[in-house]
PDB file of C-alpha atoms in Angstrom:
ATOM      1  CA  MET A   1     -39.168  63.951  12.329  1.00  0.00           C
ATOM      2  CA  THR A   2     -39.609  60.326  13.436  1.00  0.00           C
ATOM      3  CA  ILE A   3     -43.166  58.957  13.383  1.00  0.00           C
ATOM      4  CA  LEU A   4     -43.730  56.407  16.109  1.00  0.00           C
ATOM      5  CA  SER A   5     -45.955  53.386  15.747  1.00  0.00           C
ATOM      6  CA  LEU A   6     -48.788  52.668  18.193  1.00  0.00           C
ATOM      7  CA  ASP A   7     -46.735  49.826  19.674  1.00  0.00           C
ATOM      8  CA  ALA A   8     -43.820  52.172  20.334  1.00  0.00           C
ATOM      9  CA  LEU A   9     -46.127  54.715  21.991  1.00  0.00           C
ATOM     10  CA  ASP A  10     -47.597  51.967  24.150  1.00  0.00           C
ATOM     11  CA  VAL A  11     -44.084  50.963  25.235  1.00  0.00           C
ATOM     12  CA  ILE A  12     -43.322  54.555  26.243  1.00  0.00           C
ATOM     13  CA  VAL A  13     -46.507  54.909  28.279  1.00  0.00           C
ATOM     14  CA  ARG A  14     -45.958  51.620  30.128  1.00  0.00           C
ATOM     15  CA  HIS A  15     -42.300  52.489  30.744  1.00  0.00           C
ATOM     16  CA  SER A  16     -43.162  55.911  32.168  1.00  0.00           C
ATOM     17  CA  LYS A  17     -45.723  54.390  34.534  1.00  0.00           C
ATOM     18  CA  ALA A  18     -43.196  51.809  35.730  1.00  0.00           C
ATOM     19  CA  MET A  19     -40.565  54.521  36.321  1.00  0.00           C
ATOM     20  CA  ASN A  20     -43.018  56.576  38.384  1.00  0.00           C
ATOM     21  CA  LEU A  21     -43.952  53.614  40.562  1.00  0.00           C
ATOM     22  CA  SER A  22     -40.531  52.078  41.259  1.00  0.00           C
ATOM     23  CA  GLY A  23     -38.081  54.888  40.605  1.00  0.00           C
ATOM     24  CA  ARG A  24     -35.938  52.413  38.704  1.00  0.00           C
ATOM     25  CA  SER A  25     -35.676  51.616  35.019  1.00  0.00           C
ATOM     26  CA  PRO A  26     -37.910  48.627  34.216  1.00  0.00           C
ATOM     27  CA  ALA A  27     -36.693  45.437  32.605  1.00  0.00           C
ATOM     28  CA  TRP A  28     -36.364  45.438  28.850  1.00  0.00           C
ATOM     29  CA  THR A  29     -39.331  43.944  27.047  1.00  0.00           C
ATOM     30  CA  PRO A  30     -39.298  41.852  23.829  1.00  0.00           C
ATOM     31  CA  ALA A  31     -41.141  44.699  22.087  1.00  0.00           C
ATOM     32  CA  GLU A  32     -38.390  47.147  23.003  1.00  0.00           C
ATOM     33  CA  ASP A  33     -35.681  44.749  21.839  1.00  0.00           C
ATOM     34  CA  GLN A  34     -37.490  44.307  18.532  1.00  0.00           C
ATOM     35  CA  PHE A  35     -37.772  48.089  18.186  1.00  0.00           C
ATOM     36  CA  ILE A  36     -33.996  48.395  18.628  1.00  0.00           C
ATOM     37  CA  ARG A  37     -33.300  45.651  16.057  1.00  0.00           C
ATOM     38  CA  GLN A  38     -35.530  47.316  13.487  1.00  0.00           C
ATOM     39  CA  ASN A  39     -34.178  50.826  13.960  1.00  0.00           C
ATOM     40  CA  LEU A  40     -30.498  50.275  14.702  1.00  0.00           C
ATOM     41  CA  GLY A  41     -28.662  52.396  12.142  1.00  0.00           C
ATOM     42  CA  ARG A  42     -31.858  54.140  11.053  1.00  0.00           C
ATOM     43  CA  MET A  43     -32.119  56.063  14.307  1.00  0.00           C
ATOM     44  CA  THR A  44     -29.406  57.248  16.677  1.00  0.00           C
ATOM     45  CA  ASP A  45     -29.172  55.923  20.229  1.00  0.00           C
ATOM     46  CA  GLU A  46     -30.597  59.262  21.392  1.00  0.00           C
ATOM     47  CA  GLU A  47     -33.603  58.995  19.059  1.00  0.00           C
ATOM     48  CA  MET A  48     -34.325  55.409  20.092  1.00  0.00           C
ATOM     49  CA  GLY A  49     -33.943  56.389  23.732  1.00  0.00           C
ATOM     50  CA  LEU A  50     -36.432  59.217  23.281  1.00  0.00           C
ATOM     51  CA  ALA A  51     -38.899  56.842  21.642  1.00  0.00           C
ATOM     52  CA  LEU A  52     -38.513  54.240  24.384  1.00  0.00           C
ATOM     53  CA  GLY A  53     -38.250  56.622  27.322  1.00  0.00           C
ATOM     54  CA  ARG A  54     -34.703  55.523  28.133  1.00  0.00           C
ATOM     55  CA  THR A  55     -31.301  57.173  28.039  1.00  0.00           C
ATOM     56  CA  ALA A  56     -29.035  56.935  25.014  1.00  0.00           C
ATOM     57  CA  ILE A  57     -26.451  55.101  27.150  1.00  0.00           C
ATOM     58  CA  ALA A  58     -29.026  52.517  28.201  1.00  0.00           C
ATOM     59  CA  VAL A  59     -30.019  51.922  24.592  1.00  0.00           C
ATOM     60  CA  HIS A  60     -26.395  51.593  23.497  1.00  0.00           C
ATOM     61  CA  LEU A  61     -25.576  49.122  26.258  1.00  0.00           C
ATOM     62  CA  ARG A  62     -28.687  47.119  25.471  1.00  0.00           C
ATOM     63  CA  TRP A  63     -27.909  46.513  21.774  1.00  0.00           C
ATOM     64  CA  HIS A  64     -24.129  46.317  22.136  1.00  0.00           C
ATOM     65  CA  ARG A  65     -23.655  44.427  25.432  1.00  0.00           C
ATOM     66  CA  ASP A  66     -26.911  42.547  26.074  1.00  0.00           C
ATOM     67  CA  LEU A  67     -28.238  41.806  22.576  1.00  0.00           C
ATOM     68  CA  GLN A  68     -24.705  41.692  21.106  1.00  0.00           C
ATOM     69  CA  LEU A  69     -25.869  43.232  17.847  1.00  0.00           C
ATOM     70  CA  PRO A  70     -23.162  44.314  15.387  1.00  0.00           C
ATOM     71  CA  GLY A  71     -22.739  48.005  14.687  1.00  0.00           C
ATOM     72  CA  PRO A  72     -24.906  49.372  11.828  1.00  0.00           C
ATOM     73  CA  SER A  73     -21.943  49.433   9.442  1.00  0.00           C
ATOM     74  CA  LYS A  74     -20.577  46.029  10.577  1.00  0.00           C
ATOM     75  CA  ALA A  75     -23.619  43.797  10.111  1.00  0.00           C
ATOM     76  CA  THR A  76     -22.939  40.812   7.831  1.00  0.00           C
ATOM     77  CA  ASN A  77     -25.809  41.707   5.502  1.00  0.00           C
ATOM     78  CA  ILE A  78     -24.873  45.386   5.279  1.00  0.00           C
ATOM     79  CA  LEU A  79     -22.068  47.059   3.315  1.00  0.00           C
ATOM     80  CA  THR A  80     -20.850  50.611   3.469  1.00  0.00           C
ATOM     81  CA  ALA A  81     -20.481  52.531   0.203  1.00  0.00           C
ATOM     82  CA  ASN A  82     -16.692  52.370   0.645  1.00  0.00           C
ATOM     83  CA  THR A  83     -16.736  48.581   1.029  1.00  0.00           C
ATOM     84  CA  ALA A  84     -19.028  48.190  -1.993  1.00  0.00           C
ATOM     85  CA  ALA A  85     -16.657  50.337  -4.034  1.00  0.00           C
ATOM     86  CA  ARG A  86     -13.676  48.155  -3.093  1.00  0.00           C
ATOM     87  CA  LEU A  87     -15.576  45.020  -4.143  1.00  0.00           C
ATOM     88  CA  LEU A  88     -16.333  46.565  -7.540  1.00  0.00           C
ATOM     89  CA  GLY A  89     -12.864  48.045  -8.023  1.00  0.00           C
ATOM     90  CA  ILE A  90     -14.122  51.623  -8.352  1.00  0.00           C
ATOM     91  CA  ASP A  91     -13.902  54.955  -6.548  1.00  0.00           C
ATOM     92  CA  SER A  92     -16.098  55.305  -3.454  1.00  0.00           C
ATOM     93  CA  HIS A  93     -17.554  58.580  -4.741  1.00  0.00           C
ATOM     94  CA  LYS A  94     -19.441  56.547  -7.325  1.00  0.00           C
ATOM     95  CA  THR A  95     -21.241  54.227  -4.906  1.00  0.00           C
ATOM     96  CA  ALA A  96     -22.029  57.138  -2.582  1.00  0.00           C
ATOM     97  CA  ALA A  97     -23.600  59.046  -5.484  1.00  0.00           C
ATOM     98  CA  TRP A  98     -25.572  55.947  -6.564  1.00  0.00           C
ATOM     99  CA  VAL A  99     -27.103  55.657  -3.097  1.00  0.00           C
ATOM    100  CA  ASP A 100     -27.937  59.370  -2.956  1.00  0.00           C
ATOM    101  CA  LEU A 101     -29.646  59.196  -6.362  1.00  0.00           C
ATOM    102  CA  GLY A 102     -31.535  56.013  -5.548  1.00  0.00           C
ATOM    103  CA  LEU A 103     -29.742  53.959  -8.204  1.00  0.00           C
ATOM    104  CA  ILE A 104     -28.860  51.418  -5.517  1.00  0.00           C
ATOM    105  CA  PRO A 105     -31.231  50.695  -2.604  1.00  0.00           C
ATOM    106  CA  GLY A 106     -29.456  52.180   0.399  1.00  0.00           C
ATOM    107  CA  ARG A 107     -29.666  54.734   3.160  1.00  0.00           C
ATOM    108  CA  ILE A 108     -27.543  57.103   5.205  1.00  0.00           C
ATOM    109  CA  MET A 109     -26.647  55.777   8.638  1.00  0.00           C
ATOM    110  CA  ALA A 110     -28.036  57.786  11.525  1.00  0.00           C
ATOM    111  CA  GLY A 111     -25.544  59.909  13.422  1.00  0.00           C
ATOM    112  CA  GLY A 112     -24.617  62.652  10.989  1.00  0.00           C
ATOM    113  CA  ARG A 113     -21.479  60.984   9.581  1.00  0.00           C
ATOM    114  CA  ASN A 114     -22.974  60.557   6.077  1.00  0.00           C
ATOM    115  CA  ILE A 115     -22.080  56.872   5.953  1.00  0.00           C
ATOM    116  CA  ARG A 116     -24.098  55.172   3.217  1.00  0.00           C
ATOM    117  CA  LEU A 117     -25.333  51.676   4.016  1.00  0.00           C
ATOM    118  CA  ILE A 118     -26.214  49.178   1.268  1.00  0.00           C
ATOM    119  CA  ASP A 119     -27.940  45.828   1.666  1.00  0.00           C
ATOM    120  CA  ARG A 120     -25.578  43.107   0.418  1.00  0.00           C
ATOM    121  CA  GLN A 121     -28.273  41.183  -1.465  1.00  0.00           C
ATOM    122  CA  ALA A 122     -29.656  44.358  -3.050  1.00  0.00           C
ATOM    123  CA  LEU A 123     -26.166  45.260  -4.257  1.00  0.00           C
ATOM    124  CA  ARG A 124     -25.655  41.802  -5.765  1.00  0.00           C
ATOM    125  CA  ARG A 125     -28.948  41.996  -7.660  1.00  0.00           C
ATOM    126  CA  TRP A 126     -28.008  45.455  -8.940  1.00  0.00           C
ATOM    127  CA  VAL A 127     -24.516  44.377  -9.992  1.00  0.00           C
ATOM    128  CA  LEU A 128     -25.772  41.334 -11.910  1.00  0.00           C
ATOM    129  CA  ASN A 129     -28.233  43.387 -13.966  1.00  0.00           C
ATOM    130  CA  PRO A 130     -26.539  44.092 -17.362  1.00  0.00           C
ATOM    131  CA  MET A 131     -28.437  47.366 -17.667  1.00  0.00           C
ATOM    132  CA  ASN A 132     -26.282  48.679 -14.801  1.00  0.00           C
ATOM    133  CA  TRP A 133     -22.954  47.759 -16.381  1.00  0.00           C
ATOM    134  CA  VAL A 134     -22.659  51.266 -17.822  1.00  0.00           C
ATOM    135  CA  TYR A 135     -21.683  52.396 -14.330  1.00  0.00           C
ATOM    136  CA  PHE A 136     -18.729  50.046 -13.800  1.00  0.00           C
ATOM    137  CA  ASP A 137     -16.524  47.595 -15.658  1.00  0.00           C
ATOM    138  CA  PRO A 138     -17.503  44.004 -14.730  1.00  0.00           C
ATOM    139  CA  LYS A 139     -13.981  42.877 -15.646  1.00  0.00           C
ATOM    140  CA  LYS A 140     -12.510  45.025 -12.858  1.00  0.00           C
ATOM    141  CA  VAL A 141     -14.691  43.633 -10.062  1.00  0.00           C
ATOM    142  CA  ARG A 142     -12.457  42.320  -7.260  1.00  0.00           C
ATOM    143  CA  ASP A 143     -14.861  40.095  -5.341  1.00  0.00           C
ATOM    144  CA  PRO A 144     -14.216  36.523  -6.641  1.00  0.00           C
ATOM    145  CA  GLU A 145     -17.804  35.309  -6.235  1.00  0.00           C
ATOM    146  CA  LEU A 146     -19.294  38.390  -7.882  1.00  0.00           C
ATOM    147  CA  LYS A 147     -16.719  38.151 -10.681  1.00  0.00           C
ATOM    148  CA  ARG A 148     -17.678  34.527 -11.371  1.00  0.00           C
ATOM    149  CA  MET A 149     -21.400  35.318 -11.416  1.00  0.00           C
ATOM    150  CA  LEU A 150     -20.829  38.311 -13.686  1.00  0.00           C
ATOM    151  CA  ALA A 151     -18.967  36.156 -16.206  1.00  0.00           C
ATOM    152  CA  LEU A 152     -21.873  33.701 -16.326  1.00  0.00           C
ATOM    153  CA  ARG A 153     -24.397  36.521 -16.664  1.00  0.00           C
ATOM    154  CA  ALA A 154     -22.413  38.163 -19.463  1.00  0.00           C
ATOM    155  CA  ALA A 155     -22.259  34.882 -21.389  1.00  0.00           C
ATOM    156  CA  ARG A 156     -26.034  34.496 -21.158  1.00  0.00           C
ATOM    157  CA  TRP A 157     -26.686  38.135 -22.083  1.00  0.00           C
ATOM    158  CA  GLY A 158     -24.568  38.085 -25.236  1.00  0.00           C
ATOM    159  CA  ASP A 159     -24.371  41.868 -25.554  1.00  0.00           C
ATOM    160  CA  GLU A 160     -22.249  44.698 -24.185  1.00  0.00           C
ATOM    161  CA  TRP A 161     -22.206  48.444 -23.690  1.00  0.00           C
ATOM    162  CA  TRP A 162     -20.094  50.603 -26.024  1.00  0.00           C
ATOM    163  CA  SER A 163     -18.962  54.166 -25.430  1.00  0.00           C
ATOM    164  CA  THR A 164     -19.538  56.684 -28.235  1.00  0.00           C
ATOM    165  CA  PRO A 165     -15.814  56.662 -29.209  1.00  0.00           C
ATOM    166  CA  LYS A 166     -15.944  52.859 -29.531  1.00  0.00           C
ATOM    167  CA  VAL A 167     -19.023  53.075 -31.774  1.00  0.00           C
ATOM    168  CA  ALA A 168     -17.249  55.702 -33.863  1.00  0.00           C
ATOM    169  CA  LYS A 169     -14.132  53.542 -34.212  1.00  0.00           C
ATOM    170  CA  TYR A 170     -16.191  50.507 -35.280  1.00  0.00           C
ATOM    171  CA  HIS A 171     -17.884  52.463 -38.090  1.00  0.00           C
ATOM    172  CA  GLY A 172     -14.893  54.613 -39.026  1.00  0.00           C
ATOM    173  CA  VAL A 173     -16.681  57.868 -38.268  1.00  0.00           C
ATOM    174  CA  ALA A 174     -16.090  60.758 -35.900  1.00  0.00           C
ATOM    175  CA  THR A 175     -17.439  60.656 -32.355  1.00  0.00           C
ATOM    176  CA  GLY A 176     -19.429  63.753 -33.245  1.00  0.00           C
ATOM    177  CA  ASP A 177     -21.265  61.734 -35.895  1.00  0.00           C
ATOM    178  CA  VAL A 178     -22.328  59.201 -33.265  1.00  0.00           C
ATOM    179  CA  LYS A 179     -23.520  61.928 -30.894  1.00  0.00           C
ATOM    180  CA  ARG A 180     -25.440  63.586 -33.734  1.00  0.00           C
ATOM    181  CA  TYR A 181     -27.229  60.320 -34.504  1.00  0.00           C
ATOM    182  CA  ILE A 182     -28.110  59.962 -30.813  1.00  0.00           C
ATOM    183  CA  THR A 183     -29.434  63.535 -30.669  1.00  0.00           C
ATOM    184  CA  LYS A 184     -31.534  62.980 -33.800  1.00  0.00           C
ATOM    185  CA  GLY A 185     -32.948  59.769 -32.352  1.00  0.00           C
ATOM    186  CA  TRP A 186     -31.407  57.599 -35.082  1.00  0.00           C
ATOM    187  CA  LEU A 187     -29.364  55.627 -32.545  1.00  0.00           C
ATOM    188  CA  LYS A 188     -30.666  54.516 -29.141  1.00  0.00           C
ATOM    189  CA  SER A 189     -28.458  55.236 -26.165  1.00  0.00           C
ATOM    190  CA  PHE A 190     -28.484  55.357 -22.399  1.00  0.00           C
ATOM    191  CA  ARG A 191     -27.224  58.525 -20.770  1.00  0.00           C
ATOM    192  CA  LEU A 192     -25.953  58.422 -17.212  1.00  0.00           C
ATOM    193  CA  PRO A 193     -27.881  60.599 -14.758  1.00  0.00           C
ATOM    194  CA  VAL A 194     -24.568  61.866 -13.324  1.00  0.00           C
ATOM    195  CA  SER A 195     -20.951  62.029 -14.381  1.00  0.00           C
ATOM    196  CA  LEU A 196     -19.262  58.641 -14.618  1.00  0.00           C
ATOM    197  CA  GLY A 197     -16.996  59.558 -11.690  1.00  0.00           C
ATOM    198  CA  GLY A 198     -19.985  60.246  -9.462  1.00  0.00           C
ATOM    199  CA  ARG A 199     -18.574  63.588  -8.297  1.00  0.00           C
ATOM    200  CA  ASN A 200     -20.530  65.923 -10.577  1.00  0.00           C
ATOM    201  CA  LEU A 201     -24.327  65.901 -10.503  1.00  0.00           C
ATOM    202  CA  ASP A 202     -24.567  68.185 -13.540  1.00  0.00           C
ATOM    203  CA  ARG A 203     -25.821  65.934 -16.328  1.00  0.00           C
ATOM    204  CA  LYS A 204     -23.928  67.834 -19.029  1.00  0.00           C
ATOM    205  CA  TRP A 205     -20.834  65.900 -17.876  1.00  0.00           C
ATOM    206  CA  SER A 206     -22.538  62.511 -18.167  1.00  0.00           C
ATOM    207  CA  ASN A 207     -21.762  59.949 -20.880  1.00  0.00           C
ATOM    208  CA  HIS A 208     -23.866  58.216 -23.504  1.00  0.00           C
ATOM    209  CA  PHE A 209     -23.602  54.435 -23.877  1.00  0.00           C
ATOM    210  CA  VAL A 210     -24.913  52.306 -26.738  1.00  0.00           C
ATOM    211  CA  LEU A 211     -25.680  48.595 -26.803  1.00  0.00           C
ATOM    212  CA  LYS A 212     -23.410  46.741 -29.218  1.00  0.00           C
ATOM    213  CA  SER A 213     -26.428  45.077 -30.826  1.00  0.00           C
ATOM    214  CA  ASP A 214     -27.820  48.520 -31.694  1.00  0.00           C
ATOM    215  CA  ALA A 215     -24.457  50.012 -32.675  1.00  0.00           C
ATOM    216  CA  ILE A 216     -23.565  47.424 -35.323  1.00  0.00           C
ATOM    217  CA  GLN A 217     -26.955  47.735 -37.040  1.00  0.00           C
ATOM    218  CA  VAL A 218     -26.936  51.503 -37.614  1.00  0.00           C
ATOM    219  CA  ARG A 219     -25.687  52.879 -40.954  1.00  0.00           C
ATOM    220  CA  PHE A 220     -23.796  56.136 -40.789  1.00  0.00           C
ATOM    221  CA  ALA A 221     -23.658  58.925 -43.330  1.00  0.00           C
ATOM    222  CA  THR A 222     -21.242  61.725 -42.577  1.00  0.00           C
ATOM    223  CA  TYR A 223     -23.808  64.231 -43.766  1.00  0.00           C
ATOM    224  CA  PRO A 224     -27.576  63.583 -43.597  1.00  0.00           C
ATOM    225  CA  GLY A 225     -28.912  62.219 -46.890  1.00  0.00           C
ATOM    226  CA  ILE A 226     -25.477  61.480 -48.384  1.00  0.00           C
ATOM    227  CA  ARG A 227     -23.821  58.082 -48.276  1.00  0.00           C
ATOM    228  CA  ARG A 228     -20.283  57.970 -46.938  1.00  0.00           C
ATOM    229  CA  ASP A 229     -18.856  56.320 -50.050  1.00  0.00           C
ATOM    230  CA  SER A 230     -20.360  59.002 -52.302  1.00  0.00           C
ATOM    231  CA  LEU A 231     -19.271  61.844 -50.040  1.00  0.00           C
ATOM    232  CA  TRP A 232     -15.568  61.084 -50.073  1.00  0.00           C
ATOM    233  CA  THR A 233     -14.870  61.185 -53.780  1.00  0.00           C
ATOM    234  CA  ALA A 234     -11.333  61.404 -55.141  1.00  0.00           C
ATOM    235  CA  ALA A 235     -11.901  65.102 -55.860  1.00  0.00           C
ATOM    236  CA  ALA A 236     -13.166  65.716 -52.320  1.00  0.00           C
ATOM    237  CA  ASP A 237     -10.143  63.973 -50.789  1.00  0.00           C
ATOM    238  CA  ALA A 238      -7.747  65.890 -53.038  1.00  0.00           C
ATOM    239  CA  TRP A 239      -9.350  69.193 -52.062  1.00  0.00           C
ATOM    240  CA  ILE A 240      -9.116  68.443 -48.330  1.00  0.00           C
ATOM    241  CA  LEU A 241      -5.388  67.702 -48.609  1.00  0.00           C
ATOM    242  CA  LYS A 242      -4.686  70.743 -50.793  1.00  0.00           C
ATOM    243  CA  ALA A 243      -6.743  73.115 -48.670  1.00  0.00           C
ATOM    244  CA  ARG A 244      -5.071  71.975 -45.481  1.00  0.00           C
ATOM    245  CA  ASP A 245      -1.474  71.331 -46.557  1.00  0.00           C
ATOM    246  CA  GLU A 246      -0.984  73.930 -49.309  1.00  0.00           C
ATOM    247  CA  LEU A 247      -3.476  76.675 -48.474  1.00  0.00           C
ATOM    248  CA  GLY A 248      -3.373  76.314 -44.688  1.00  0.00           C
ATOM    249  CA  MET A 249      -7.148  76.491 -44.314  1.00  0.00           C
ATOM    250  CA  THR A 250      -8.815  75.474 -41.068  1.00  0.00           C
ATOM    251  CA  PHE A 251     -11.029  72.413 -40.909  1.00  0.00           C
ATOM    252  CA  VAL A 252     -14.019  74.710 -40.327  1.00  0.00           C
ATOM    253  CA  ALA A 253     -13.234  76.705 -43.470  1.00  0.00           C
ATOM    254  CA  ILE A 254     -12.760  73.529 -45.516  1.00  0.00           C
ATOM    255  CA  GLY A 255     -16.081  72.222 -44.248  1.00  0.00           C
ATOM    256  CA  ARG A 256     -17.818  75.424 -45.323  1.00  0.00           C
ATOM    257  CA  THR A 257     -16.464  75.113 -48.859  1.00  0.00           C
ATOM    258  CA  MET A 258     -17.758  71.538 -49.011  1.00  0.00           C
ATOM    259  CA  LYS A 259     -20.990  72.287 -47.142  1.00  0.00           C
ATOM    260  CA  ILE A 260     -20.189  69.680 -44.517  1.00  0.00           C
ATOM    261  CA  GLY A 261     -20.692  70.267 -40.822  1.00  0.00           C
ATOM    262  CA  LYS A 262     -21.867  73.329 -38.952  1.00  0.00           C
ATOM    263  CA  TYR A 263     -21.031  76.710 -40.415  1.00  0.00           C
ATOM    264  CA  ASN A 264     -20.527  78.551 -37.152  1.00  0.00           C
ATOM    265  CA  TYR A 265     -17.528  80.877 -37.539  1.00  0.00           C
ATOM    266  CA  THR A 266     -16.762  80.653 -33.819  1.00  0.00           C
ATOM    267  CA  LYS A 267     -16.481  76.850 -33.940  1.00  0.00           C
ATOM    268  CA  ARG A 268     -12.837  75.831 -33.527  1.00  0.00           C
ATOM    269  CA  SER A 269     -12.877  72.681 -35.609  1.00  0.00           C
ATOM    270  CA  ASN A 270     -14.910  70.461 -37.907  1.00  0.00           C
ATOM    271  CA  ASN A 271     -14.605  66.898 -36.597  1.00  0.00           C
ATOM    272  CA  THR A 272     -15.831  65.311 -39.833  1.00  0.00           C
ATOM    273  CA  ILE A 273     -13.249  67.060 -42.029  1.00  0.00           C
ATOM    274  CA  MET A 274     -10.513  66.647 -39.427  1.00  0.00           C
ATOM    275  CA  TYR A 275     -11.163  62.912 -39.135  1.00  0.00           C
ATOM    276  CA  ARG A 276     -11.085  62.438 -42.917  1.00  0.00           C
ATOM    277  CA  TYR A 277      -7.907  64.514 -43.246  1.00  0.00           C
ATOM    278  CA  HIS A 278      -6.060  62.367 -40.710  1.00  0.00           C
ATOM    279  CA  GLN A 279      -7.351  59.240 -42.444  1.00  0.00           C
ATOM    280  CA  LEU A 280      -5.881  60.468 -45.724  1.00  0.00           C
ATOM    281  CA  LYS A 281      -2.547  61.411 -44.126  1.00  0.00           C
ATOM    282  CA  ALA A 282      -2.294  57.966 -42.516  1.00  0.00           C
ATOM    283  CA  LEU A 283      -3.032  56.384 -45.889  1.00  0.00           C
ATOM    284  CA  GLN A 284      -0.304  58.486 -47.529  1.00  0.00           C
ATOM    285  CA  LYS A 285       2.249  57.316 -44.969  1.00  0.00           C
ATOM    286  CA  LYS A 286       1.200  53.717 -45.427  1.00  0.00           C
ATOM    287  CA  ASN A 287       1.541  53.961 -49.209  1.00  0.00           C
ATOM    288  CA  THR A 288       4.924  55.665 -48.857  1.00  0.00           C
ATOM    289  CA  ARG A 289       6.255  52.852 -46.651  1.00  0.00           C
ATOM    290  CA  ARG A 290       4.857  50.275 -49.048  1.00  0.00           C
ATOM    291  CA  ARG A 291       6.616  51.859 -52.047  1.00  0.00           C
ATOM    292  CA  ALA A 292       9.855  52.075 -50.075  1.00  0.00           C
ATOM    293  CA  LYS A 293       9.841  48.299 -49.620  1.00  0.00           C
TER     294      LYS A 293
END
């Protein structure tokens, strides 16, 4: 329901009186023109006509022909979600979801077509905020001016967002270790309110991101209370290889014998043991090639 201001109600009353006296539509007033400018795109022609006591056709002709105002989605200071997505080099579902969730200041254009409108300046401020770079890759932005400003902002910021796999690779641990540290509160992260693609609003599909400055400071232990270098002893490594290669044990079963990881019998794998096993196999291959030379 549209709530009319006192000025708008006054316009309607004066217009109705003029119609009754002359039988013709009165001349457009500055107040009516200002009403159209303020509500174009927020209200349909029919809604503005109802508020002003004029027909939808009259309203449309007034803003399009007489005032020569651009369409709601064609104004120079307004972008559609699709246009914003092209500038950022991403899928339009993302920008549409950001508007719907209030992540970017925007609105749905009147008329029932579900076109999201975004203020150009508001989008630029949002894009240049490093805290929002979890949603898109600044390096893939297509707009030249935005790309230049992003490069300058990144240089001043001096930090970056890392995904959980990237944090795991930096520390030589499993991604599950990183997620466990996040869950325990030992590593700060930012979790997206929606899926990264913007199509799924269920937060269980959303990603965690960690600032590089936080990621490089944390110290990982594969198992709480045990240092990584003391966990992987020569005997432990030998047992992992024997249990897997000779005895054919699953990673879950190996983890139970070493009291590492969760002991749920329905769990299909143990990421910690699996990661260490593949590390050892890669090391074996490397040593074999080195001896062959």
